[in-house]
Amino acid sequence: MAENADLLALLAEMKKSMEKGQEEMRKGQEDMKDEMRKGQEEMKDEMRKGQEEMKNEIQTHVESKVGEIKDHVNSCIEKIEEDVQSVRREIGEVKGEVERKIEEVEDKVQGKIEEVKEKVQVKIGDLEKRLSELEDRPINFPANPDLTYSRPTVKSLTFDGQTSWTVFKTQFDVVSSANGWNNRVKATADVERLMSLAYAECPQDVRDSLAAQYFVDAIRDEDTQHATRLMDAKDLKSALAYSMKYEAAKTVSKTSRNVRSIEVEDGTGKEKDEKFDCLLKTLEKLLNSHVAGKKNTPRRNPNVTCWKCNKKGHVQRECQTISPNQEN
């Protein structure tokens, strides 16, 4: 019994010691937990401080870099503006130089145009003088069929309303003289054209008959008028041809009595034609040069309508349209 009591007492002490050890262990765990909690909080505070410091450092670095970039961009912009101003100054200088060159060229061109105009006027005056001398030169020998040759027909240019009328008139006179168009041929063409315009609604044979009648009435020589009237021509061309033949025969009959025999070489007329053709070509070149100087002349109002052809750009008196009646 005594041994059992000692064993129980020993067990009780061991139990107390164990409970005491467990209590100490519990306290130690709580202390460790407190320390660990404090350590975690301290680590969190340090990490927070480190993040804030790093954030501040990064922000400071970024701000410094941004400032450097701004300064660099501003310096580049200033340089670009200086370059632009320099380019503008150079452009202004070049523009002024170009304007001066243009003015010099315009003055030179205007001087050349005036010089060409003067030369053209001088040439035209010389040609008119020569033509007047040729027209005034009398022909005192009859036409010999064995010595005659066919003169080539020179085509007249069409008046376009832009060329000077004086220049066109001079050229037309040269062509008229080259083709042998006398005043009667010109008058015949005018009568035929006016008849076509005045009696546009009449038949062609009626217009031809009226034109021939008016032409015969306008012949001044009584003998020629009488002979042409007796011929009873049906159209204007027949009346003109007959009257010209009658006058030529009449002239030859009057002058053949006092005409001396002459000898004419076959190449004389051909040589004259070649000289006359050369003269025409020279006149044409001069006229083209004169027309080239007129390119800056203001044109007619394009809205002007011709009453003859109903086209815009010219008036009726300058219309070059040939009606079917005129072609006949």
Coordinates of C-alpha atoms in Angstrom, one line a residue:
M1 CA 0.0 0.0 0.0
A2 CA 2.8 2.3 0.8
E3 CA 4.4 1.6 -2.5
N4 CA 1.2 2.4 -4.3
A5 CA 1.0 5.7 -2.5
D6 CA 4.5 6.6 -3.5
L7 CA 3.8 5.7 -7.1
L8 CA 0.7 7.8 -7.1
A9 CA 2.6 10.7 -5.5
L10 CA 5.3 10.3 -8.2
L11 CA 2.7 10.3 -10.9
A12 CA 1.1 13.3 -9.5
E13 CA 4.4 15.2 -9.4
M14 CA 5.1 14.1 -12.9
K15 CA 1.7 15.3 -14.0
K16 CA 2.3 18.6 -12.4
S17 CA 5.7 19.0 -14.0
M18 CA 4.3 18.1 -17.3
E19 CA 1.5 20.6 -16.9
K20 CA 4.0 23.1 -15.9
G21 CA 6.1 22.3 -19.0
Q22 CA 3.1 22.6 -21.2
E23 CA 2.3 25.9 -19.7
E24 CA 5.8 27.1 -20.3
M25 CA 5.7 25.8 -23.8
R26 CA 2.4 27.6 -24.4
K27 CA 3.9 30.9 -23.1
G28 CA 6.9 30.4 -25.2
Q29 CA 4.8 29.8 -28.3
E30 CA 2.8 32.9 -27.5
D31 CA 6.0 34.9 -27.0
M32 CA 7.3 33.5 -30.3
K33 CA 4.2 34.4 -32.1
D34 CA 4.3 38.0 -30.7
E35 CA 7.9 38.3 -31.8
M36 CA 7.1 36.9 -35.2
R37 CA 4.2 39.3 -35.5
K38 CA 6.4 42.2 -34.5
G39 CA 9.0 41.1 -37.0
Q40 CA 6.5 40.9 -39.8
E41 CA 5.2 44.3 -39.0
E42 CA 8.7 45.7 -38.9
M43 CA 9.4 44.0 -42.3
K44 CA 6.2 45.4 -43.7
D45 CA 7.2 48.9 -42.5
E46 CA 10.6 48.5 -44.0
M47 CA 9.2 47.2 -47.3
R48 CA 6.8 50.0 -47.4
K49 CA 9.5 52.5 -46.7
G50 CA 11.7 50.9 -49.4
Q51 CA 8.9 51.0 -51.9
E52 CA 8.2 54.6 -51.2
E53 CA 11.9 55.5 -51.5
M54 CA 12.2 53.6 -54.7
K55 CA 9.0 55.2 -56.0
N56 CA 10.4 58.6 -55.1
E57 CA 13.7 57.8 -56.8
I58 CA 12.0 56.6 -59.9
Q59 CA 9.8 59.6 -60.1
T60 CA 12.7 61.9 -59.6
H61 CA 14.7 60.1 -62.3
V62 CA 11.7 60.2 -64.7
E63 CA 11.1 63.9 -64.1
S64 CA 14.8 64.6 -64.7
K65 CA 14.7 62.7 -68.0
V66 CA 11.5 64.4 -69.0
G67 CA 13.1 67.7 -68.4
E68 CA 16.1 66.8 -70.4
I69 CA 13.8 65.6 -73.3
K70 CA 11.8 68.9 -73.1
D71 CA 15.0 70.9 -73.3
H72 CA 16.2 68.9 -76.2
V73 CA 12.9 69.2 -78.1
N74 CA 12.8 72.9 -77.4
S75 CA 16.3 73.3 -78.7
C76 CA 15.4 71.3 -81.8
I77 CA 12.3 73.4 -82.4
E78 CA 14.4 76.6 -82.1
K79 CA 16.9 75.2 -84.6
I80 CA 14.1 74.2 -87.0
E81 CA 12.5 77.6 -86.7
E82 CA 15.9 79.2 -87.5
D83 CA 16.3 76.9 -90.5
V84 CA 12.8 77.8 -91.7
Q85 CA 13.5 81.5 -91.4
S86 CA 16.7 81.0 -93.3
V87 CA 15.0 79.1 -96.0
R88 CA 12.3 81.8 -96.2
R89 CA 14.9 84.5 -96.6
E90 CA 16.6 82.4 -99.4
I91 CA 13.3 81.9 -101.1
G92 CA 12.6 85.6 -100.9
E93 CA 16.0 86.4 -102.4
V94 CA 15.5 83.8 -105.2
K95 CA 12.0 85.1 -105.9
G96 CA 13.3 88.7 -106.2
E97 CA 16.1 87.6 -108.5
V98 CA 13.6 85.6 -110.6
E99 CA 11.3 88.7 -110.8
R100 CA 14.2 90.8 -111.9
K101 CA 15.2 88.3 -114.6
I102 CA 11.6 88.1 -115.8
E103 CA 11.4 91.9 -116.1
E104 CA 14.7 92.0 -118.0
V105 CA 13.4 89.3 -120.3
E106 CA 10.1 91.0 -120.8
D107 CA 11.9 94.3 -121.6
K108 CA 14.2 92.5 -124.1
V109 CA 11.2 90.7 -125.7
Q110 CA 9.2 93.9 -125.9
G111 CA 12.2 95.6 -127.5
K112 CA 12.5 92.8 -130.0
I113 CA 8.8 92.9 -130.8
E114 CA 9.0 96.6 -131.5
E115 CA 12.1 96.2 -133.6
V116 CA 10.3 93.4 -135.6
K117 CA 7.2 95.6 -136.0
E118 CA 9.3 98.4 -137.4
K119 CA 11.1 96.0 -139.8
V120 CA 7.7 94.5 -140.9
Q121 CA 6.3 98.0 -141.5
V122 CA 9.3 99.0 -143.5
K123 CA 9.2 95.7 -145.5
I124 CA 5.4 96.2 -146.1
G125 CA 6.1 99.8 -147.3
D126 CA 8.7 98.6 -149.7
L127 CA 6.4 95.9 -151.0
E128 CA 3.5 98.3 -151.5
K129 CA 5.9 100.7 -153.3
R130 CA 7.1 97.9 -155.6
L131 CA 3.5 96.7 -156.2
S132 CA 2.4 100.1 -157.1
E133 CA 5.3 100.5 -159.5
L134 CA 4.4 97.1 -161.1
E135 CA 0.7 98.1 -161.4
D136 CA 1.5 101.5 -162.9
R137 CA 4.0 100.0 -165.5
P138 CA 2.2 99.9 -168.9
I139 CA 2.1 96.8 -171.1
N140 CA 2.6 97.9 -174.7
F141 CA 2.8 94.6 -176.5
P142 CA 0.0 92.1 -177.4
A143 CA -0.3 88.7 -175.9
N144 CA 1.3 86.0 -178.2
P145 CA -0.2 82.5 -177.8
D146 CA 3.1 80.9 -178.7
L147 CA 4.9 82.8 -175.8
T148 CA 2.3 82.6 -173.1
Y149 CA 2.5 80.2 -170.1
S150 CA 0.2 79.3 -167.3
R151 CA 0.8 81.3 -164.2
P152 CA 0.4 79.3 -161.0
T153 CA -2.5 80.4 -158.8
V154 CA -1.5 81.6 -155.3
K155 CA -4.1 80.8 -152.6
S156 CA -5.1 83.6 -150.4
L157 CA -5.2 83.2 -146.6
T158 CA -8.5 83.5 -144.7
F159 CA -9.0 86.5 -142.4
D160 CA -9.4 85.2 -138.9
G161 CA -10.2 88.4 -137.1
Q162 CA -7.0 88.4 -135.0
T163 CA -4.5 89.5 -137.6
S164 CA -4.1 93.2 -138.4
W165 CA -6.4 94.2 -141.2
T166 CA -3.6 96.3 -142.8
V167 CA -1.3 93.4 -142.9
F168 CA -4.0 91.1 -144.3
K169 CA -5.0 93.7 -146.9
T170 CA -1.4 94.1 -148.1
Q171 CA -1.0 90.3 -148.4
F172 CA -4.3 90.0 -150.2
D173 CA -3.1 92.7 -152.7
V174 CA 0.1 90.8 -153.3
V175 CA -1.8 87.5 -153.9
S176 CA -4.3 89.4 -156.1
S177 CA -1.6 90.8 -158.3
A178 CA 0.1 87.4 -158.5
N179 CA -3.1 85.8 -159.7
G180 CA -4.0 88.6 -162.1
W181 CA -7.2 89.6 -160.3
N182 CA -8.1 93.0 -161.6
N183 CA -10.9 95.2 -160.3
R184 CA -13.4 93.6 -162.6
V185 CA -12.7 90.1 -161.3
K186 CA -13.0 91.3 -157.7
A187 CA -16.2 93.2 -158.4
T188 CA -17.6 90.1 -160.1
A189 CA -16.8 88.0 -157.0
D190 CA -18.5 90.6 -154.8
V191 CA -21.6 90.7 -156.9
E192 CA -21.9 87.0 -156.9
R193 CA -21.5 86.8 -153.1
L194 CA -23.9 89.7 -152.5
M195 CA -26.5 88.1 -154.8
S196 CA -26.2 84.8 -152.9
L197 CA -26.8 86.6 -149.7
A198 CA -29.6 88.9 -150.9
Y199 CA -31.5 86.3 -152.9
A200 CA -30.8 83.2 -150.7
E201 CA -34.4 81.9 -151.1
C202 CA -34.4 82.2 -154.9
P203 CA -33.4 79.3 -157.2
Q204 CA -29.8 79.2 -158.4
D205 CA -30.7 79.9 -162.1
V206 CA -32.6 83.1 -161.1
R207 CA -29.7 84.3 -159.0
D208 CA -27.3 83.6 -161.8
S209 CA -29.4 85.5 -164.2
L210 CA -29.9 88.5 -161.9
A211 CA -26.1 88.6 -161.1
A212 CA -25.3 88.6 -164.8
Q213 CA -27.8 91.3 -165.5
Y214 CA -26.5 93.6 -162.7
F215 CA -22.9 93.0 -163.8
V216 CA -23.7 94.0 -167.4
D217 CA -25.5 97.1 -166.2
A218 CA -22.4 98.1 -164.2
I219 CA -20.0 97.9 -167.2
R220 CA -18.9 101.5 -168.0
D221 CA -17.7 101.0 -171.5
E222 CA -20.7 101.3 -173.8
D223 CA -19.4 99.0 -176.5
T224 CA -18.4 96.3 -174.1
Q225 CA -21.7 96.6 -172.3
H226 CA -23.7 96.4 -175.6
A227 CA -21.7 93.4 -176.8
T228 CA -22.1 91.6 -173.5
R229 CA -25.8 92.3 -173.3
L230 CA -26.3 90.9 -176.9
M231 CA -24.4 87.7 -175.8
D232 CA -27.3 87.1 -173.4
A233 CA -25.2 85.3 -170.7
K234 CA -27.1 83.1 -168.3
D235 CA -24.6 83.4 -165.4
L236 CA -22.1 85.8 -164.0
K237 CA -19.0 83.8 -165.0
S238 CA -20.0 83.7 -168.7
A239 CA -20.7 87.4 -168.8
L240 CA -17.3 88.2 -167.1
A241 CA -15.4 85.9 -169.5
Y242 CA -17.1 87.3 -172.6
S243 CA -16.6 90.9 -171.5
M244 CA -12.9 90.3 -170.7
K245 CA -12.4 88.6 -174.1
Y246 CA -14.1 91.5 -175.9
E247 CA -12.0 94.1 -174.1
A248 CA -8.8 92.2 -174.8
A249 CA -9.6 91.8 -178.4
K250 CA -10.6 95.5 -178.6
T251 CA -7.3 96.5 -177.0
V252 CA -5.2 94.2 -179.2
S253 CA -6.9 95.7 -182.3
K254 CA -6.1 99.2 -181.2
T255 CA -2.5 98.6 -180.3
S256 CA -1.4 96.0 -182.9
R257 CA -1.1 98.7 -185.6
N258 CA 1.8 100.4 -183.8
V259 CA 3.5 97.4 -182.2
R260 CA 7.0 96.5 -183.2
S261 CA 8.2 92.9 -183.4
I262 CA 10.0 91.7 -180.3
E263 CA 11.7 88.6 -179.2
V264 CA 11.1 87.1 -175.8
E265 CA 13.1 84.2 -174.4
D266 CA 11.1 81.3 -173.0
G267 CA 12.8 81.6 -169.5
T268 CA 11.9 85.3 -168.9
G269 CA 8.4 84.8 -167.6
K270 CA 9.5 81.8 -165.5
E271 CA 12.3 83.8 -164.0
K272 CA 9.8 86.6 -163.1
D273 CA 7.5 84.1 -161.5
E274 CA 10.3 82.6 -159.4
K275 CA 11.2 86.1 -158.2
F276 CA 7.6 86.9 -157.4
D277 CA 7.2 83.6 -155.6
C278 CA 10.3 84.4 -153.5
L279 CA 8.8 87.8 -152.8
L280 CA 5.6 86.2 -151.6
K281 CA 7.4 83.8 -149.4
T282 CA 9.4 86.6 -147.8
L283 CA 6.1 88.5 -147.2
E284 CA 4.5 85.4 -145.7
K285 CA 7.5 85.0 -143.2
L286 CA 7.2 88.7 -142.2
L287 CA 3.5 88.3 -141.7
N288 CA 3.9 85.2 -139.6
S289 CA 6.5 87.1 -137.4
H290 CA 4.1 90.0 -137.1
V291 CA 1.2 87.6 -136.2
A292 CA 3.4 85.9 -133.6
G293 CA 3.9 89.3 -131.9
K294 CA 0.1 89.8 -131.8
K295 CA -0.5 86.7 -129.6
N296 CA -1.0 88.9 -126.5
T297 CA -3.7 91.0 -128.2
P298 CA -7.0 90.7 -126.3
R299 CA -9.5 88.6 -128.1
R300 CA -13.0 89.3 -129.1
N301 CA -15.8 88.5 -126.7
P302 CA -16.4 84.7 -127.2
N303 CA -20.1 85.2 -126.5
V304 CA -20.7 87.2 -129.7
T305 CA -22.9 85.3 -132.1
C306 CA -22.7 85.4 -135.8
W307 CA -26.2 86.0 -137.5
K308 CA -25.1 84.1 -140.6
C309 CA -23.7 80.8 -139.3
N310 CA -25.1 81.1 -135.7
K311 CA -21.6 80.3 -134.3
K312 CA -20.0 82.2 -131.4
G313 CA -16.7 84.1 -131.5
H314 CA -17.2 86.4 -134.5
V315 CA -19.7 88.8 -136.1
Q316 CA -21.5 88.5 -139.4
R317 CA -19.2 90.8 -141.4
E318 CA -16.2 88.6 -140.4
C319 CA -17.8 85.3 -141.1
Q320 CA -15.7 83.0 -143.3
T321 CA -18.4 80.3 -143.7
I322 CA -19.2 79.6 -147.4
S323 CA -22.7 78.7 -148.1
P324 CA -23.6 76.0 -150.7
N325 CA -24.9 78.8 -152.9
Q326 CA -21.6 80.6 -152.8
E327 CA -19.7 77.4 -153.7
N328 CA -21.8 77.1 -156.9

